[in-house]
Coordinates of C-alpha atoms in Angstrom, one line a residue:
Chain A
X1163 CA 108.5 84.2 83.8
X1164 CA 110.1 80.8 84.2
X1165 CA 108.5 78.5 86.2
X1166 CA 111.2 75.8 86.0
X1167 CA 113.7 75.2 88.6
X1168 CA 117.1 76.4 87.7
X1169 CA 118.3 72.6 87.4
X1170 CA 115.4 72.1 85.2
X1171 CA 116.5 74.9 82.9
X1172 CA 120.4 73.9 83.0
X1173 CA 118.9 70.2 81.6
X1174 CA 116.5 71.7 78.7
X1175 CA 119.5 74.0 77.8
X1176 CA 122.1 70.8 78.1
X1177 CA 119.6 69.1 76.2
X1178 CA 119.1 71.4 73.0
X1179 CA 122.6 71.8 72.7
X1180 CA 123.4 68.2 72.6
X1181 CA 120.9 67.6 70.2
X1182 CA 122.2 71.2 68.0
X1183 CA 125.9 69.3 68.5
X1184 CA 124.7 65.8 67.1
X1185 CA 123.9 67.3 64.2
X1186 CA 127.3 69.0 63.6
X1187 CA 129.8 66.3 64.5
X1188 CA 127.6 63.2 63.7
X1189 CA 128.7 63.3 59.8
X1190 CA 131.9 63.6 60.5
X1191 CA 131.8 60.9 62.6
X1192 CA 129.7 58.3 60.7
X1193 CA 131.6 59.3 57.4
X1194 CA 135.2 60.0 58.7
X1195 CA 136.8 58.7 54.5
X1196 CA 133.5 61.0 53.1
X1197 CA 132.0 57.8 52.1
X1198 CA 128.3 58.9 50.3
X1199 CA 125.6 58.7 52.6
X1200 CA 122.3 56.6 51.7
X1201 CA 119.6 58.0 49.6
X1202 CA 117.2 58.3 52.3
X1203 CA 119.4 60.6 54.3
X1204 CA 120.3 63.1 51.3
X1205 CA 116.4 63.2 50.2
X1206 CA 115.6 63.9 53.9
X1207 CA 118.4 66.7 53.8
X1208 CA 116.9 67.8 50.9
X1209 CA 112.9 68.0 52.2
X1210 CA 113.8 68.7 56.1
X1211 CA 114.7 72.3 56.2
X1212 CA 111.6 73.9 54.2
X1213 CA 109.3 71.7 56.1
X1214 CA 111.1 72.5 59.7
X1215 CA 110.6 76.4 59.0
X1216 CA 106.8 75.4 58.8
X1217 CA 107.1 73.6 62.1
X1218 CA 108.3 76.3 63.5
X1219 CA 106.4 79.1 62.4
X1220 CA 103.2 77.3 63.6
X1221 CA 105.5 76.7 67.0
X1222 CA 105.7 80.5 67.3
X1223 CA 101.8 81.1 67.0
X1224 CA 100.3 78.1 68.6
X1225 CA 99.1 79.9 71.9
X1226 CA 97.0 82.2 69.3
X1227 CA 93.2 81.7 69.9
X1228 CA 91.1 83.1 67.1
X1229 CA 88.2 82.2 70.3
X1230 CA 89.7 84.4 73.2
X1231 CA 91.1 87.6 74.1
X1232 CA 91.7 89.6 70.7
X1233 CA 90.9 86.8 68.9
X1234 CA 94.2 86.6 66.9
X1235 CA 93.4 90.0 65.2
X1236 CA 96.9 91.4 66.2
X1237 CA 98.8 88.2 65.2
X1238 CA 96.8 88.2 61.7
X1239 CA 97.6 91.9 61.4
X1240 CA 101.4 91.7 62.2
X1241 CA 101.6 88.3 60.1
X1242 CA 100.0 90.4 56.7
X1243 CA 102.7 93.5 57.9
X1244 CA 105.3 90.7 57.4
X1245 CA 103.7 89.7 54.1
X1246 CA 103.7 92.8 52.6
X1247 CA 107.2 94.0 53.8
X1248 CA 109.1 91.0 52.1
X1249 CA 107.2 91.7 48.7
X1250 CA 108.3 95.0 48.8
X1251 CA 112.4 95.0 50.3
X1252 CA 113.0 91.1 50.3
X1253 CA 114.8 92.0 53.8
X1254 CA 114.7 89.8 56.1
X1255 CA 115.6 93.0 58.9
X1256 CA 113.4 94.7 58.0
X1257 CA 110.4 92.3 58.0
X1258 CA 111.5 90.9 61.3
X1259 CA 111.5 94.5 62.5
X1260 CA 108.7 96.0 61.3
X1261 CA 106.3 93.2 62.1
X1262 CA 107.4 92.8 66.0
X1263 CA 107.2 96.7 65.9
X1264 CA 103.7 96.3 64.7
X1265 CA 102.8 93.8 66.9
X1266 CA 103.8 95.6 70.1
X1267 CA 102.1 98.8 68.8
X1268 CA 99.0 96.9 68.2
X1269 CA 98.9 94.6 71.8
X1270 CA 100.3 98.2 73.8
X1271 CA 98.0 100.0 71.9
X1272 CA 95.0 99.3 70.3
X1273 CA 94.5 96.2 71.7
X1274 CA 95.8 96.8 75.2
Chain B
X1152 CA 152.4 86.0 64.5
X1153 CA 152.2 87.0 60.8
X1154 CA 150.3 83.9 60.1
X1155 CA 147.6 84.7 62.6
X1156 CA 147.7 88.1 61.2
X1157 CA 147.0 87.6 57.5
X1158 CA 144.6 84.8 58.2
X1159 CA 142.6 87.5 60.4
X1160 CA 143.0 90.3 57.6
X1161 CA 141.3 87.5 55.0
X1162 CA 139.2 86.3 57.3
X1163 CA 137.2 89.9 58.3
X1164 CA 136.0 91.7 55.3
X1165 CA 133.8 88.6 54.4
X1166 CA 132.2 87.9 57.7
X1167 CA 131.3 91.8 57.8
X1168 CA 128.4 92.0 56.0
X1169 CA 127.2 89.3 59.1
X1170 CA 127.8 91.6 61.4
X1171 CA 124.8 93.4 60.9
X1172 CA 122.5 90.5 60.8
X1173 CA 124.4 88.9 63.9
X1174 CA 123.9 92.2 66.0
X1175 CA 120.2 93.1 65.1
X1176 CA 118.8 89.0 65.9
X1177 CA 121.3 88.8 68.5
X1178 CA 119.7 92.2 69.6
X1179 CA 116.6 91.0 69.6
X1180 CA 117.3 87.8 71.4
X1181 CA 119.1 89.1 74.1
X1182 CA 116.2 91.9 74.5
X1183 CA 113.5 88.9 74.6
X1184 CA 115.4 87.5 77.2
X1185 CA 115.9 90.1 79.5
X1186 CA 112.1 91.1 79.3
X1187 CA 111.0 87.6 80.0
X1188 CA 113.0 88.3 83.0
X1189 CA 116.6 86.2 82.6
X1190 CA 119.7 87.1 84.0
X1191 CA 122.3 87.9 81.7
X1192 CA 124.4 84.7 81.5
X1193 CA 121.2 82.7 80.2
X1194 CA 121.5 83.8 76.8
X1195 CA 125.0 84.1 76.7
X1196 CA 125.6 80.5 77.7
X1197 CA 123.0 79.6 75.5
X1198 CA 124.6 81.4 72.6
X1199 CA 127.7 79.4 74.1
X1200 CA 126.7 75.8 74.0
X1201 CA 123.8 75.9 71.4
X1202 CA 125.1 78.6 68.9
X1203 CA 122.2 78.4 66.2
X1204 CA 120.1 81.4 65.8
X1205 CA 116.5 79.7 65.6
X1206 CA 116.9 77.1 68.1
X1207 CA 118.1 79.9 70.5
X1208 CA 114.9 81.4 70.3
X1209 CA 112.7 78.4 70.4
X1210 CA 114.4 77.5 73.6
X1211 CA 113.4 80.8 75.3
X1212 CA 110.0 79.1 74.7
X1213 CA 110.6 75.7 76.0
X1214 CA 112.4 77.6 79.2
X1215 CA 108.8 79.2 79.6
X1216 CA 107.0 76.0 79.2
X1217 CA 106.7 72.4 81.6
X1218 CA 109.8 70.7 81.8
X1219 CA 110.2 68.3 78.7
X1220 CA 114.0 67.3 78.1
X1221 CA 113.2 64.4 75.4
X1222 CA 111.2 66.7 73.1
X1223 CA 113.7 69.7 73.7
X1224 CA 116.5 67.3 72.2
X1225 CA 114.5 65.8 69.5
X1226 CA 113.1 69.5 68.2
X1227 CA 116.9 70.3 68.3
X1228 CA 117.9 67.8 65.7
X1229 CA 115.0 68.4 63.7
X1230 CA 115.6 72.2 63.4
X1231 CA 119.4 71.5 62.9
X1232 CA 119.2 68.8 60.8
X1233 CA 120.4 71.1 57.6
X1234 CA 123.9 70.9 59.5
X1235 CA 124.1 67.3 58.8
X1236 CA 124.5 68.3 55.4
X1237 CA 127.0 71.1 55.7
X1238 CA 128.9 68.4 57.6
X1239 CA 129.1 66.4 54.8
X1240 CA 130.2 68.7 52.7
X1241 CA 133.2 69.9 55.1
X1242 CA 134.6 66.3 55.7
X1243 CA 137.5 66.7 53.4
X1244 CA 137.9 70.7 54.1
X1245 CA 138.4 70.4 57.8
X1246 CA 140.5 67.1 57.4
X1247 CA 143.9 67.5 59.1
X1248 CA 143.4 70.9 61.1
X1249 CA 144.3 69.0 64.8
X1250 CA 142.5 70.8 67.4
X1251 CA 141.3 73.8 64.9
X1252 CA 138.7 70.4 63.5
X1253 CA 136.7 70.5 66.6
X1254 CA 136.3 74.1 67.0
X1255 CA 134.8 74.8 63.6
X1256 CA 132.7 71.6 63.9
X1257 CA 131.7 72.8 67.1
X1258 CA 131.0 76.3 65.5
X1259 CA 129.4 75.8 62.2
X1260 CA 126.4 77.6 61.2
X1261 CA 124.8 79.0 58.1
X1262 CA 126.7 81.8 57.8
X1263 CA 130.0 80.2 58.4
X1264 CA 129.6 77.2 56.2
X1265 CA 128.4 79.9 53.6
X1266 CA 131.7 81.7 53.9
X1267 CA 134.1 78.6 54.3
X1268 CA 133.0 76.5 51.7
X1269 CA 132.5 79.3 49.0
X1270 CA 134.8 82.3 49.6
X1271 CA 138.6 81.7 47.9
X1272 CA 141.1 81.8 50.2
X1273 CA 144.8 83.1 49.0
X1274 CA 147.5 80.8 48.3
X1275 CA 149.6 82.5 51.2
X1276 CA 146.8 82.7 53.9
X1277 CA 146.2 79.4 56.3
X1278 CA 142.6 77.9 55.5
X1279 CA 143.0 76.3 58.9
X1280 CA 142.9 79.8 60.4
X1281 CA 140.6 81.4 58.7
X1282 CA 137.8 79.4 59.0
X1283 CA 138.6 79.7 63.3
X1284 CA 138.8 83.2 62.7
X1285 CA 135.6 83.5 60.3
X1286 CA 133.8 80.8 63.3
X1287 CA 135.3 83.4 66.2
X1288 CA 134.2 86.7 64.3
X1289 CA 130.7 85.3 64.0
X1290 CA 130.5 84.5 67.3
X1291 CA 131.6 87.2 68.7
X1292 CA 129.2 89.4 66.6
X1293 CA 126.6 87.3 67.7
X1294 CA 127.9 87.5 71.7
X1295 CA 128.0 91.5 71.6
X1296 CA 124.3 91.6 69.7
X1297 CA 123.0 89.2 72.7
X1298 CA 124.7 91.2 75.5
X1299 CA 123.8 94.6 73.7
X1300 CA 120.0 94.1 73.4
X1301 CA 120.2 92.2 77.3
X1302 CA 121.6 95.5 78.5
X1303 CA 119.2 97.8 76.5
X1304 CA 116.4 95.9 78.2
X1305 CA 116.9 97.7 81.2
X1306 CA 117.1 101.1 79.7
X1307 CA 114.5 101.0 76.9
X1308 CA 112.3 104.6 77.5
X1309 CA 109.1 101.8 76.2
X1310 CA 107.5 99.1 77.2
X1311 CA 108.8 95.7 75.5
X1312 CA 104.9 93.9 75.7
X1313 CA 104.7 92.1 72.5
X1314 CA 108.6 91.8 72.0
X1315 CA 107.7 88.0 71.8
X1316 CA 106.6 88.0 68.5
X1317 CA 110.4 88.3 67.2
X1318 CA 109.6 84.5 67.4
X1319 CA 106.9 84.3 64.9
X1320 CA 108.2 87.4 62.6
X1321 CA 111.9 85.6 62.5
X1322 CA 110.2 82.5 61.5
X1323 CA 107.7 83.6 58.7
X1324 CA 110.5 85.7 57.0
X1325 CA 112.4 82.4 56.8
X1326 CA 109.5 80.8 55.6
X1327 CA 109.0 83.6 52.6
X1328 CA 112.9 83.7 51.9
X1329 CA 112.5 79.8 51.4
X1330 CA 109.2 80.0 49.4
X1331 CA 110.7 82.6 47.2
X1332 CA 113.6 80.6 46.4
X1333 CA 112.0 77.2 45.8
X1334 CA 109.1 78.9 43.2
X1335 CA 112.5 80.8 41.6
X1336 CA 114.1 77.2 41.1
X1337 CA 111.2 76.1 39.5
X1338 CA 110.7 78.9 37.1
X1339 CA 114.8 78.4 36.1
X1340 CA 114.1 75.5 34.0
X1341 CA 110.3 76.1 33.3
X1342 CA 111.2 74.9 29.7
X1343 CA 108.7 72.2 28.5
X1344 CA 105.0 73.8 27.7
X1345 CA 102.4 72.4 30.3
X1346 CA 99.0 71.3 29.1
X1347 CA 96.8 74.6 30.8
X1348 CA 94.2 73.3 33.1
X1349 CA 93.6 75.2 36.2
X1350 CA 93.8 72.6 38.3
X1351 CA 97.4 71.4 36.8
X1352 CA 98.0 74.9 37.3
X1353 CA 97.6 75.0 40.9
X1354 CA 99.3 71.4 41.6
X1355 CA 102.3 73.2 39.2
X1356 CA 102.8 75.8 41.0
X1357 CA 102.4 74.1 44.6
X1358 CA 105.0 71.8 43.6
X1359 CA 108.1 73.3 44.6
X1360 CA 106.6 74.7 47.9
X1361 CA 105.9 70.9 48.4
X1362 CA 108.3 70.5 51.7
X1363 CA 107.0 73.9 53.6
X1364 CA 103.5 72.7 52.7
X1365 CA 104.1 69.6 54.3
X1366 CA 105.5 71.3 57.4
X1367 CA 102.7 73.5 57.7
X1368 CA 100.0 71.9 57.2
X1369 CA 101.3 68.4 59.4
X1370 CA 101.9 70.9 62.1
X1371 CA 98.5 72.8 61.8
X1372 CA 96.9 69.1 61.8
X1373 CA 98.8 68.0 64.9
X1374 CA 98.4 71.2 66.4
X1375 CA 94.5 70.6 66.0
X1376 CA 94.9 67.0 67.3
X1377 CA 97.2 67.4 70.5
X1378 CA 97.5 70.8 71.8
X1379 CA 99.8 73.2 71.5
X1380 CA 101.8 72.0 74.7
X1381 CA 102.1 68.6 73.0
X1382 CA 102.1 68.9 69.1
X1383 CA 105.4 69.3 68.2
X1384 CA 106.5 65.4 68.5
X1385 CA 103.3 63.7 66.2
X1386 CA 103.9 67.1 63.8
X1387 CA 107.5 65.9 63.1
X1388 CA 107.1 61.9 63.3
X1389 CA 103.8 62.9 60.7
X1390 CA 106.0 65.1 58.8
X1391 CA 108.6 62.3 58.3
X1392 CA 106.6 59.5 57.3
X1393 CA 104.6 61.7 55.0
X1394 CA 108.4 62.6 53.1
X1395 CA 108.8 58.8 53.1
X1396 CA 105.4 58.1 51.5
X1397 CA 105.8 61.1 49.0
X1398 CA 109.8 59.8 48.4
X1399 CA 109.2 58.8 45.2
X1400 CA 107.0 61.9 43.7
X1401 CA 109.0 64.6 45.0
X1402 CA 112.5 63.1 44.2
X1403 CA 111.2 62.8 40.9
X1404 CA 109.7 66.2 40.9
X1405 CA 113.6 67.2 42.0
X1406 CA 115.5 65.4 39.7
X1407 CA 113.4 67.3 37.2
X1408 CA 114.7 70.9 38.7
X1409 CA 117.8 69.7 39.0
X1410 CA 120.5 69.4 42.4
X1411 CA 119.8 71.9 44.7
X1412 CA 122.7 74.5 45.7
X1413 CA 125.0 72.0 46.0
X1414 CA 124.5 72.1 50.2
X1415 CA 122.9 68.6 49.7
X1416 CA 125.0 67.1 47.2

């Protein structure tokens, strides 16, 4: 449950989409005649997005404790579900769904 | 009328195979938020105002978490910085379009900028159009997945404990998509014979994973250091001065393999 007041949320919300919308309109304001950007920006284009994914796949399991509760064993369980799923379809559906599936059947379940 | 109409007609049977996609995450983000108990108009202003499938879902985090504007904004350009580059490759395609310019600014995602800035458009259908209509099909694909999964929340016949880890599985199926494609560029023009050392081995064939490394493994640092309520700032300042550092090696390793899908130019 949110613990945030509502005006707290509105902010947070008002705040991730004006960051999302600086990165959509800033080029076209910065480079209205399509001058060429500097080097540094296009080689941090370039590097950014890979690394980001990283960021954010830690993001998503950084409340996992490998020292509490089930020890992470349903996390590390889904995560290799996921694994194995995008060898075999290259789907991103179906490894989505299959390891949340997994996951829920394993915290409702077996490690309720 | 029959402009609107023929734009529509080109515009559709591309953004269909979205559909899918759009209705299935949107599904599963509108699901996630009913079950951490949101009312309905949450996620669909959020879809509204933030439109960008990854941050969407982060936020439902930070929502969850102590109040922290500053690093809310900051993670939003960081995970959206990619749009910076579709950007620049759209300033001379949406040159000219009046009001249309600020819509598909506005509106631009992956899937969009994939559509607009590869599919051929007929000589007799207006490119101004169908890149609103290929921006408005999107969203409204992604609009009906949200409120379709929202509404199933409250008549699923199981309990939704665990649906959280959508988060984590969206993520890491990113992260393999990306891995796969960066070792596949590598292998294209694998020409020149290496000298075969296993340790040359293993810094060959981390290479091309260099950037997600990076972001792992500065986040799993900074993770260690700060806390996982605080992390997420260091990880990214660490993460850029590390590129900076590395500038030289890896743009060289790049220029080896060649431009990358033309997004960055």
């Amino acid at each position: 449950m949110m613990t945030m007041t509502t005006w707290q949320a509105v902010v947070t919300i008002a705040a991730v989409s004006l960051g999302t919308m600086l990165t959509r309109f800033l080029p076209f304001t910065l480079f209205p005649d399509s001058r060429r950007p500097p080097r540094t920006v296009t080689y941090l284009g370039r590097v950014l997005p890979h690394a980001m994914t990283g960021l954010l796949v830690v993001y998503a399991l950084k409340d996992v404790s490998p020292f509490s509760g089930s020890h992470g064993v349903p996390e590390a369980i889904a995560v290799l579900v996921i694994v194995l799923l995008h060898r075999w379809r290259h789907s991103m559906l179906v490894s989505v769904a299959g390891g949340t599936i997994m996951y829920m059947v394993l915290v409702q379940l077996v490690f309720a | 009328m029959a402009l609107l109409r023929t734009a529509f007609r080109a515009a559709l049977p591309p953004t269909l195979p979205i559909a899918a996609g759009f209705l299935f995450f949107g599904g599963s983000y509108g699901l996630l938020m009913h079950a951490k108990g949101f009312p309905i108009v949450y996620p669909l202003a959020m879809g509204y105002v933030i439109f960008a499938g990854s941050m969407e879902f982060v936020t439902v985090n930070l929502l969850l978490s102590p109040f922290a504007p500053w690093s809310a904004f900051m993670l939003a350009i960081m995970v959206n910085a990619r749009h910076l580059f579709y950007g620049l490759s759209m300033l001379d395609t949406f040159r000219g379009l009046g009001w249309r310019k600020p819509y598909l600014i506005f509106t631009m995602i992956d899937e969009t900028f994939a559509i607009d800035s590869s599919v051929h458009i007929p000589a007799l259908v207006d490119r101004g159009w169908f890149m609103v209509f290929v921006s408005a099909l999107c969203r409204s694909y992604w609009f009906g997945g949200i409120a379709l999964g929202w509404l199933a929340g409250g008549v699923l016949p199981f309990d939704t404990k665990g649906i959280e880890f959508v988060l984590a599985a969206l993520f890491l199926s990113i992260l393999l998509e990306q891995w796969d494609d960066d070792r596949n560029r590598r292998e294209d023009d694998d020409s020149h014979p290496r000298p075969h050392l296993a340790i040359a081995d293993l810094m060959d064939s981390a290479r091309p994973h260099a950037s997600a490394l990076i972001g792992l493994s500065a986040s799993a640092i900074c993770l260690a250091l700060f806390g996982p309520d605080r992390f997420m700032i260091p990880a990214m300042a660490l993460m850029l001065v590390t590129f900076l550092i590395l500038r030289t090696r890896l743009e060289a390793a790049d220029d080896e393999h060649g431009p990358r899908n033309g997004v960055a130019r």
